[in-house]
PDB file of C-alpha atoms in Angstrom:
ATOM      1  CA  UNK A 329       0.206  -0.160  -0.057  1.00 94.00           C
ATOM      2  CA  UNK A 330       1.272   3.565  -0.702  1.00 97.00           C
ATOM      3  CA  UNK A 331      -0.306   6.842   0.683  1.00 98.00           C
ATOM      4  CA  UNK A 332       0.486  10.251  -0.462  1.00 98.00           C
ATOM      5  CA  UNK A 333       0.635  12.659   2.527  1.00 98.00           C
ATOM      6  CA  UNK A 334       0.410  16.425   2.041  1.00 98.00           C
ATOM      7  CA  UNK A 335      -0.464  19.603   3.697  1.00 98.00           C
ATOM      8  CA  UNK A 336      -0.694  23.213   3.664  1.00 98.00           C
ATOM      9  CA  UNK A 337      -1.732  23.860   0.164  1.00 98.00           C
ATOM     10  CA  UNK A 338      -3.115  27.158   1.305  1.00 98.00           C
ATOM     11  CA  UNK A 339      -5.211  27.975  -2.034  1.00 98.00           C
ATOM     12  CA  UNK A 340      -2.180  27.541  -4.335  1.00 98.00           C
ATOM     13  CA  UNK A 341      -3.539  25.029  -7.253  1.00 98.00           C
ATOM     14  CA  UNK A 342      -0.650  25.699  -9.335  1.00 98.00           C
ATOM     15  CA  UNK A 343       1.725  24.187  -6.499  1.00 98.00           C
ATOM     16  CA  UNK A 344      -0.883  21.547  -5.906  1.00 98.00           C
ATOM     17  CA  UNK A 345      -0.939  20.512  -9.496  1.00 98.00           C
ATOM     18  CA  UNK A 346       2.918  19.860  -9.475  1.00 98.00           C
ATOM     19  CA  UNK A 347       2.669  17.668  -6.605  1.00 98.00           C
ATOM     20  CA  UNK A 348      -0.241  15.594  -8.022  1.00 98.00           C
ATOM     21  CA  UNK A 349       1.777  15.281 -11.257  1.00 98.00           C
ATOM     22  CA  UNK A 350       4.812  14.191  -9.370  1.00 98.00           C
ATOM     23  CA  UNK A 351       2.620  11.516  -7.345  1.00 98.00           C
ATOM     24  CA  UNK A 352       1.521  10.100 -10.611  1.00 98.00           C
ATOM     25  CA  UNK A 353       5.319  10.122 -11.939  1.00 98.00           C
ATOM     26  CA  UNK A 354       6.478   8.064  -8.894  1.00 98.00           C
ATOM     27  CA  UNK A 355       3.644   5.355  -9.642  1.00 98.00           C
ATOM     28  CA  UNK A 356       0.809   6.688  -8.276  1.00 98.00           C
ATOM     29  CA  UNK A 357      -0.746   6.197  -4.696  1.00 98.00           C
ATOM     30  CA  UNK A 358      -3.516   4.053  -3.372  1.00 98.00           C
ATOM     31  CA  UNK A 359      -4.758   6.440  -1.028  1.00 98.00           C
ATOM     32  CA  UNK A 360      -4.118  10.232   0.002  1.00 98.00           C
ATOM     33  CA  UNK A 361      -4.035  12.016   3.239  1.00 98.00           C
ATOM     34  CA  UNK A 362      -4.409  15.857   3.198  1.00 98.00           C
ATOM     35  CA  UNK A 363      -3.546  17.336   6.623  1.00 98.00           C
ATOM     36  CA  UNK A 364      -5.244  20.765   6.575  1.00 98.00           C
ATOM     37  CA  UNK A 365      -4.483  24.515   5.733  1.00 98.00           C
ATOM     38  CA  UNK A 366      -6.299  23.915   2.312  1.00 98.00           C
ATOM     39  CA  UNK A 367      -7.824  27.506   1.080  1.00 97.00           C
ATOM     40  CA  UNK A 368      -6.405  30.503   2.989  1.00 95.00           C
ATOM     41  CA  UNK A 369      -5.155  32.490   1.833  1.00 91.00           C
ATOM     42  CA  UNK A 370      -4.211  31.530  -1.868  1.00 96.00           C
ATOM     43  CA  UNK A 371      -5.499  32.603  -5.060  1.00 97.00           C
ATOM     44  CA  UNK A 372      -7.597  29.422  -5.628  1.00 98.00           C
ATOM     45  CA  UNK A 373      -9.142  28.563  -2.432  1.00 98.00           C
ATOM     46  CA  UNK A 374     -12.173  26.394  -4.084  1.00 98.00           C
ATOM     47  CA  UNK A 375      -9.812  25.027  -6.678  1.00 98.00           C
ATOM     48  CA  UNK A 376      -7.625  23.147  -4.404  1.00 98.00           C
ATOM     49  CA  UNK A 377     -10.735  21.556  -2.719  1.00 98.00           C
ATOM     50  CA  UNK A 378     -12.196  20.619  -5.862  1.00 98.00           C
ATOM     51  CA  UNK A 379      -9.246  18.648  -6.905  1.00 98.00           C
ATOM     52  CA  UNK A 380      -8.444  17.016  -3.607  1.00 98.00           C
ATOM     53  CA  UNK A 381     -11.728  15.636  -3.116  1.00 98.00           C
ATOM     54  CA  UNK A 382     -11.760  13.741  -6.300  1.00 98.00           C
ATOM     55  CA  UNK A 383      -8.595  11.745  -5.319  1.00 98.00           C
ATOM     56  CA  UNK A 384      -8.767   8.161  -4.819  1.00 97.00           C
ATOM     57  CA  UNK A 385      -9.343   6.997  -0.939  1.00 98.00           C
ATOM     58  CA  UNK A 386      -8.766  10.323   0.579  1.00 98.00           C
ATOM     59  CA  UNK A 387      -8.772  11.409   4.002  1.00 98.00           C
ATOM     60  CA  UNK A 388      -8.454  15.137   5.499  1.00 98.00           C
ATOM     61  CA  UNK A 389      -7.990  16.957   8.662  1.00 98.00           C
ATOM     62  CA  UNK A 390      -8.522  20.556   9.351  1.00 98.00           C
ATOM     63  CA  UNK A 391      -5.886  22.991   9.831  1.00 98.00           C
ATOM     64  CA  UNK A 392      -5.766  26.461  11.701  1.00 97.00           C
ATOM     65  CA  UNK A 393      -6.499  28.390   8.632  1.00 97.00           C
ATOM     66  CA  UNK A 394      -9.679  25.969   7.921  1.00 98.00           C
ATOM     67  CA  UNK A 395     -10.932  26.591  11.589  1.00 97.00           C
ATOM     68  CA  UNK A 396     -10.180  30.478  11.144  1.00 96.00           C
ATOM     69  CA  UNK A 397     -12.349  30.703   7.945  1.00 96.00           C
ATOM     70  CA  UNK A 398     -15.279  28.999   9.329  1.00 96.00           C
ATOM     71  CA  UNK A 399     -15.114  30.486  13.129  1.00 94.00           C
ATOM     72  CA  UNK A 400     -13.999  33.686  12.416  1.00 87.00           C
ATOM     73  CA  UNK A 401     -10.791  33.529  14.785  1.00 85.00           C
ATOM     74  CA  UNK A 402      -7.511  35.055  13.372  1.00 78.00           C
ATOM     75  CA  UNK A 403      -3.935  34.473  14.380  1.00 79.00           C
ATOM     76  CA  UNK A 404      -3.690  38.117  15.376  1.00 71.00           C
ATOM     77  CA  UNK A 405      -3.002  41.054  16.083  1.00 68.00           C
ATOM     78  CA  UNK A 406      -6.639  41.408  17.749  1.00 66.00           C
ATOM     79  CA  UNK A 407      -8.770  44.443  17.637  1.00 68.00           C
ATOM     80  CA  UNK A 408      -7.314  45.294  21.254  1.00 74.00           C
ATOM     81  CA  UNK A 409      -3.912  44.747  20.359  1.00 69.00           C
ATOM     82  CA  UNK A 410      -4.141  47.281  17.184  1.00 56.00           C
ATOM     83  CA  UNK A 411      -6.095  49.928  19.243  1.00 73.00           C
ATOM     84  CA  UNK A 412      -3.114  49.685  22.010  1.00 79.00           C
ATOM     85  CA  UNK A 413      -0.304  49.667  19.261  1.00 74.00           C
ATOM     86  CA  UNK A 414      -1.570  51.714  16.019  1.00 73.00           C
ATOM     87  CA  UNK A 415       1.184  50.488  13.866  1.00 76.00           C
ATOM     88  CA  UNK A 416      -0.653  46.957  13.982  1.00 63.00           C
ATOM     89  CA  UNK A 417      -3.774  48.440  12.311  1.00 67.00           C
ATOM     90  CA  UNK A 418      -2.436  47.857   8.903  1.00 74.00           C
ATOM     91  CA  UNK A 419      -1.708  44.164   9.473  1.00 74.00           C
ATOM     92  CA  UNK A 420      -4.981  43.714  10.965  1.00 71.00           C
ATOM     93  CA  UNK A 421      -6.691  45.385   8.069  1.00 72.00           C
ATOM     94  CA  UNK A 422      -4.865  43.145   5.810  1.00 79.00           C
ATOM     95  CA  UNK A 423      -5.556  40.210   7.614  1.00 80.00           C
ATOM     96  CA  UNK A 424      -9.397  40.918   7.743  1.00 83.00           C
ATOM     97  CA  UNK A 425      -9.776  41.518   4.240  1.00 86.00           C
ATOM     98  CA  UNK A 426      -7.520  38.277   3.191  1.00 89.00           C
ATOM     99  CA  UNK A 427      -9.741  36.287   5.060  1.00 92.00           C
ATOM    100  CA  UNK A 428     -13.210  37.739   4.474  1.00 92.00           C
ATOM    101  CA  UNK A 429     -12.127  37.514   0.357  1.00 95.00           C
ATOM    102  CA  UNK A 430     -11.317  33.567   1.237  1.00 96.00           C
ATOM    103  CA  UNK A 431     -14.754  33.384   3.071  1.00 95.00           C
ATOM    104  CA  UNK A 432     -16.682  34.613   0.006  1.00 95.00           C
ATOM    105  CA  UNK A 433     -15.126  32.179  -2.164  1.00 94.00           C
ATOM    106  CA  UNK A 434     -16.201  29.287   0.167  1.00 97.00           C
ATOM    107  CA  UNK A 435     -19.648  30.642   0.912  1.00 96.00           C
ATOM    108  CA  UNK A 436     -20.558  31.374  -2.675  1.00 97.00           C
ATOM    109  CA  UNK A 437     -19.164  27.892  -3.929  1.00 97.00           C
ATOM    110  CA  UNK A 438     -20.985  26.182  -1.362  1.00 97.00           C
ATOM    111  CA  UNK A 439     -17.786  24.444   0.710  1.00 98.00           C
ATOM    112  CA  UNK A 440     -18.683  25.926   4.142  1.00 98.00           C
ATOM    113  CA  UNK A 441     -19.994  22.682   5.453  1.00 98.00           C
ATOM    114  CA  UNK A 442     -17.222  20.523   4.051  1.00 98.00           C
ATOM    115  CA  UNK A 443     -14.614  22.630   5.811  1.00 98.00           C
ATOM    116  CA  UNK A 444     -16.832  22.929   8.991  1.00 98.00           C
ATOM    117  CA  UNK A 445     -16.943  19.126   9.145  1.00 98.00           C
ATOM    118  CA  UNK A 446     -13.319  18.548   8.841  1.00 98.00           C
ATOM    119  CA  UNK A 447     -11.851  16.131  11.824  1.00 98.00           C
ATOM    120  CA  UNK A 448      -8.802  17.063  13.943  1.00 98.00           C
ATOM    121  CA  UNK A 449      -6.797  13.868  12.990  1.00 98.00           C
ATOM    122  CA  UNK A 450      -6.496  10.775  10.944  1.00 98.00           C
ATOM    123  CA  UNK A 451      -5.415   7.289  12.650  1.00 98.00           C
ATOM    124  CA  UNK A 452      -4.566   4.263  10.528  1.00 97.00           C
ATOM    125  CA  UNK A 453      -2.896   0.877  11.638  1.00 97.00           C
ATOM    126  CA  UNK A 454      -0.686  -0.645   8.924  1.00 97.00           C
ATOM    127  CA  UNK A 455      -0.245  -3.855   8.205  1.00 95.00           C
ATOM    128  CA  UNK A 456       2.823  -4.457  10.363  1.00 95.00           C
ATOM    129  CA  UNK A 457       1.197  -2.961  13.228  1.00 97.00           C
ATOM    130  CA  UNK A 458       2.532   0.371  13.223  1.00 98.00           C
ATOM    131  CA  UNK A 459       0.014   3.114  14.618  1.00 98.00           C
ATOM    132  CA  UNK A 460       0.013   6.158  12.255  1.00 98.00           C
ATOM    133  CA  UNK A 461      -1.451   9.663  13.288  1.00 98.00           C
ATOM    134  CA  UNK A 462      -1.987  12.338  10.953  1.00 98.00           C
ATOM    135  CA  UNK A 463      -2.681  15.886  12.247  1.00 98.00           C
ATOM    136  CA  UNK A 464      -2.179  19.255  11.491  1.00 98.00           C
ATOM    137  CA  UNK A 465       0.134  20.799  13.979  1.00 98.00           C
ATOM    138  CA  UNK A 466       0.772  18.475  16.844  1.00 98.00           C
ATOM    139  CA  UNK A 467      -1.002  15.531  18.595  1.00 98.00           C
ATOM    140  CA  UNK A 468      -4.359  17.079  19.615  1.00 98.00           C
ATOM    141  CA  UNK A 469      -3.907  20.218  18.095  1.00 98.00           C
ATOM    142  CA  UNK A 470      -4.539  22.268  14.653  1.00 98.00           C
ATOM    143  CA  UNK A 471      -2.444  25.220  15.848  1.00 97.00           C
ATOM    144  CA  UNK A 472       0.231  26.632  17.882  1.00 96.00           C
ATOM    145  CA  UNK A 473       3.842  26.388  17.529  1.00 96.00           C
ATOM    146  CA  UNK A 474       3.954  22.756  16.141  1.00 98.00           C
ATOM    147  CA  UNK A 475       6.809  20.507  15.323  1.00 98.00           C
ATOM    148  CA  UNK A 476       9.735  22.435  14.443  1.00 97.00           C
ATOM    149  CA  UNK A 477      13.720  21.863  14.420  1.00 96.00           C
ATOM    150  CA  UNK A 478      14.228  24.390  17.511  1.00 96.00           C
ATOM    151  CA  UNK A 479      12.526  21.557  19.654  1.00 97.00           C
ATOM    152  CA  UNK A 480      14.931  19.966  22.233  1.00 96.00           C
ATOM    153  CA  UNK A 481      14.326  16.488  22.558  1.00 96.00           C
ATOM    154  CA  UNK A 482      12.371  16.946  26.059  1.00 97.00           C
ATOM    155  CA  UNK A 483      10.160  19.564  24.110  1.00 97.00           C
ATOM    156  CA  UNK A 484       9.650  17.286  21.327  1.00 98.00           C
ATOM    157  CA  UNK A 485       8.630  14.056  23.978  1.00 97.00           C
ATOM    158  CA  UNK A 486       6.486  16.611  25.604  1.00 97.00           C
ATOM    159  CA  UNK A 487       4.560  17.486  22.169  1.00 97.00           C
ATOM    160  CA  UNK A 488       4.251  13.978  21.079  1.00 97.00           C
ATOM    161  CA  UNK A 489       2.910  12.380  24.584  1.00 95.00           C
ATOM    162  CA  UNK A 490      -0.692  12.559  23.667  1.00 96.00           C
ATOM    163  CA  UNK A 491      -0.284  10.915  20.080  1.00 97.00           C
ATOM    164  CA  UNK A 492      -0.741   7.159  21.405  1.00 96.00           C
ATOM    165  CA  UNK A 493       1.046   6.274  18.078  1.00 98.00           C
ATOM    166  CA  UNK A 494       4.219   5.046  16.686  1.00 98.00           C
ATOM    167  CA  UNK A 495       4.147   7.496  13.697  1.00 98.00           C
ATOM    168  CA  UNK A 496       3.138  10.854  13.849  1.00 98.00           C
ATOM    169  CA  UNK A 497       2.790  12.944  10.528  1.00 98.00           C
ATOM    170  CA  UNK A 498       2.160  16.647  10.835  1.00 98.00           C
ATOM    171  CA  UNK A 499       2.533  19.861   8.632  1.00 98.00           C
ATOM    172  CA  UNK A 500       1.975  23.359   9.752  1.00 98.00           C
ATOM    173  CA  UNK A 501       5.252  24.920  10.307  1.00 98.00           C
ATOM    174  CA  UNK A 502       5.989  24.553   6.591  1.00 98.00           C
ATOM    175  CA  UNK A 503       9.526  23.224   7.321  1.00 98.00           C
ATOM    176  CA  UNK A 504      10.094  19.474   6.521  1.00 98.00           C
ATOM    177  CA  UNK A 505      11.880  17.331   9.023  1.00 97.00           C
ATOM    178  CA  UNK A 506      12.105  13.918  10.474  1.00 97.00           C
ATOM    179  CA  UNK A 507      12.802  12.818  13.988  1.00 97.00           C
ATOM    180  CA  UNK A 508      12.605   9.987  16.398  1.00 96.00           C
ATOM    181  CA  UNK A 509      12.261  10.458  20.193  1.00 96.00           C
ATOM    182  CA  UNK A 510      12.033   7.023  22.346  1.00 90.00           C
ATOM    183  CA  UNK A 511       9.534   4.918  20.151  1.00 93.00           C
ATOM    184  CA  UNK A 512       7.934   7.587  18.248  1.00 97.00           C
ATOM    185  CA  UNK A 513       8.595   8.481  14.800  1.00 98.00           C
ATOM    186  CA  UNK A 514       7.698  11.965  13.791  1.00 98.00           C
ATOM    187  CA  UNK A 515       7.517  13.616  10.163  1.00 98.00           C
ATOM    188  CA  UNK A 516       6.823  17.090   9.408  1.00 98.00           C
ATOM    189  CA  UNK A 517       5.764  17.186   5.718  1.00 98.00           C
ATOM    190  CA  UNK A 518       6.637  20.862   5.237  1.00 98.00           C
ATOM    191  CA  UNK A 519       4.075  22.579   2.825  1.00 98.00           C
ATOM    192  CA  UNK A 520       2.852  22.307  -0.585  1.00 98.00           C
ATOM    193  CA  UNK A 521       2.670  26.353  -0.819  1.00 98.00           C
ATOM    194  CA  UNK A 522       4.075  29.235   1.168  1.00 98.00           C
ATOM    195  CA  UNK A 523       7.880  28.031   1.212  1.00 98.00           C
ATOM    196  CA  UNK A 524      10.159  28.647   3.959  1.00 98.00           C
ATOM    197  CA  UNK A 525      12.723  26.712   2.672  1.00 98.00           C
ATOM    198  CA  UNK A 526      15.841  27.526   0.491  1.00 97.00           C
ATOM    199  CA  UNK A 527      15.066  25.599  -2.390  1.00 98.00           C
ATOM    200  CA  UNK A 528      11.290  27.141  -2.599  1.00 98.00           C
ATOM    201  CA  UNK A 529       9.977  23.792  -3.332  1.00 98.00           C
ATOM    202  CA  UNK A 530       6.788  22.233  -2.595  1.00 98.00           C
ATOM    203  CA  UNK A 531       7.291  19.132  -0.362  1.00 98.00           C
ATOM    204  CA  UNK A 532       5.233  15.940   0.647  1.00 98.00           C
ATOM    205  CA  UNK A 533       5.598  12.608   1.274  1.00 98.00           C
ATOM    206  CA  UNK A 534       4.998   8.792   0.094  1.00 98.00           C
ATOM    207  CA  UNK A 535       4.496   6.265   2.812  1.00 98.00           C
ATOM    208  CA  UNK A 536       5.027   2.868   1.189  1.00 97.00           C
ATOM    209  CA  UNK A 537       3.904  -0.262   3.582  1.00 96.00           C
ATOM    210  CA  UNK A 538       3.854  -3.877   3.734  1.00 94.00           C
ATOM    211  CA  UNK A 539       3.328  -6.725   6.157  1.00 94.00           C
ATOM    212  CA  UNK A 540       6.856  -6.387   7.632  1.00 96.00           C
ATOM    213  CA  UNK A 541       7.556  -2.727   7.627  1.00 96.00           C
ATOM    214  CA  UNK A 542       7.282   0.809   6.164  1.00 97.00           C
ATOM    215  CA  UNK A 543       9.419   3.365   4.341  1.00 98.00           C
ATOM    216  CA  UNK A 544       8.897   7.267   4.099  1.00 98.00           C
ATOM    217  CA  UNK A 545      10.012   8.868   1.037  1.00 98.00           C
ATOM    218  CA  UNK A 546      10.150  12.680   1.224  1.00 98.00           C
ATOM    219  CA  UNK A 547       9.579  14.532  -2.168  1.00 98.00           C
ATOM    220  CA  UNK A 548      10.682  17.964  -3.132  1.00 98.00           C
ATOM    221  CA  UNK A 549       8.891  19.604  -6.131  1.00 98.00           C
ATOM    222  CA  UNK A 550       9.648  22.464  -8.528  1.00 98.00           C
ATOM    223  CA  UNK A 551       6.532  24.658  -9.490  1.00 98.00           C
ATOM    224  CA  UNK A 552       6.233  27.995 -11.470  1.00 98.00           C
ATOM    225  CA  UNK A 553       6.382  30.728  -8.627  1.00 98.00           C
ATOM    226  CA  UNK A 554       5.938  33.310 -11.344  1.00 98.00           C
ATOM    227  CA  UNK A 555       2.689  32.081 -12.633  1.00 98.00           C
ATOM    228  CA  UNK A 556       1.517  32.407  -8.756  1.00 98.00           C
ATOM    229  CA  UNK A 557       2.697  35.915  -8.684  1.00 98.00           C
ATOM    230  CA  UNK A 558       0.932  36.941 -11.815  1.00 98.00           C
ATOM    231  CA  UNK A 559      -2.308  35.075 -10.848  1.00 98.00           C
ATOM    232  CA  UNK A 560      -2.132  36.814  -7.650  1.00 97.00           C
ATOM    233  CA  UNK A 561      -1.651  40.074  -9.251  1.00 97.00           C
ATOM    234  CA  UNK A 562      -4.343  39.739 -11.872  1.00 97.00           C
ATOM    235  CA  UNK A 563      -7.118  39.022  -9.834  1.00 95.00           C
ATOM    236  CA  UNK A 564      -5.711  41.833  -7.173  1.00 94.00           C
ATOM    237  CA  UNK A 565      -5.715  39.475  -4.659  1.00 94.00           C
ATOM    238  CA  UNK A 566      -5.837  41.419  -1.016  1.00 93.00           C
ATOM    239  CA  UNK A 567      -2.705  39.187   0.201  1.00 91.00           C
ATOM    240  CA  UNK A 568      -0.600  39.861  -2.849  1.00 93.00           C
ATOM    241  CA  UNK A 569       2.102  41.517  -0.867  1.00 91.00           C
ATOM    242  CA  UNK A 570       2.156  38.730   1.980  1.00 91.00           C
ATOM    243  CA  UNK A 571       2.252  35.759  -0.725  1.00 95.00           C
ATOM    244  CA  UNK A 572       4.630  37.327  -3.401  1.00 96.00           C
ATOM    245  CA  UNK A 573       7.069  37.397  -0.317  1.00 95.00           C
ATOM    246  CA  UNK A 574       7.055  33.422  -0.162  1.00 97.00           C
ATOM    247  CA  UNK A 575       7.131  33.107  -3.909  1.00 98.00           C
ATOM    248  CA  UNK A 576      10.125  35.458  -4.104  1.00 98.00           C
ATOM    249  CA  UNK A 577      12.380  33.603  -1.415  1.00 97.00           C
ATOM    250  CA  UNK A 578      11.409  36.439   1.029  1.00 97.00           C
ATOM    251  CA  UNK A 579      10.190  34.301   4.019  1.00 96.00           C
ATOM    252  CA  UNK A 580      13.114  31.782   4.218  1.00 97.00           C
ATOM    253  CA  UNK A 581      12.975  30.379   8.241  1.00 97.00           C
ATOM    254  CA  UNK A 582      15.972  30.713  10.510  1.00 95.00           C
ATOM    255  CA  UNK A 583      15.633  27.224  10.945  1.00 96.00           C
ATOM    256  CA  UNK A 584      17.108  26.435   7.448  1.00 94.00           C
ATOM    257  CA  UNK A 585      20.679  27.625   9.145  1.00 85.00           C
ATOM    258  CA  UNK A 586      20.178  25.100  12.134  1.00 76.00           C
TER     259      UNK A 586
END
């Protein structure tokens, strides 16, 4: 059995199409897991949903931005923080416009209930008995700091404590990594869109299983960043400045130097 596992598409159908094409070049997949952050804040919030929901044997979890769309929650700054610190007003206004734009698409095209009903996690027991957990940020969480390279072994152990799994697969931080602590194997997929790694590639993983073992192959895929920028500009996307910073490599994480 082979699972293709990806996360953090963020409304970027150009990057998603490149990943799906790469999966087919690797021989396809028997099933798919997509671990949240489907639509916000990219240029094609509904197009990505139309694509992933036609994939065979697909399972989904919610990400923090999926929840923000439905509940109206935001990552910050809050109105109170902006009132106290006026320099945050512009950021608050941009964030509100960005999510309102995405919410309008989701509502108008009939995807509201689908996003609202996404579960927090996916679980599967592999043929060899390995218990697998798929979740957006960390066991029990779709938000927060997530699993990232700066975590100490003790911090990672604490983050994985609620997992009740042998293999934990997450996204959220957009930074791919693979670590083990005690008997738990953890994989961060990175992201399909909004790259913070120097190569600016989309990343995902293939999980191959048989009766005796499993193997994970992390994949890194090129896509046309200029096409994304031009599409964002053409439609006057309210998050144009924010999104093009990713596409131009202006959001590279300090973790890349670790």
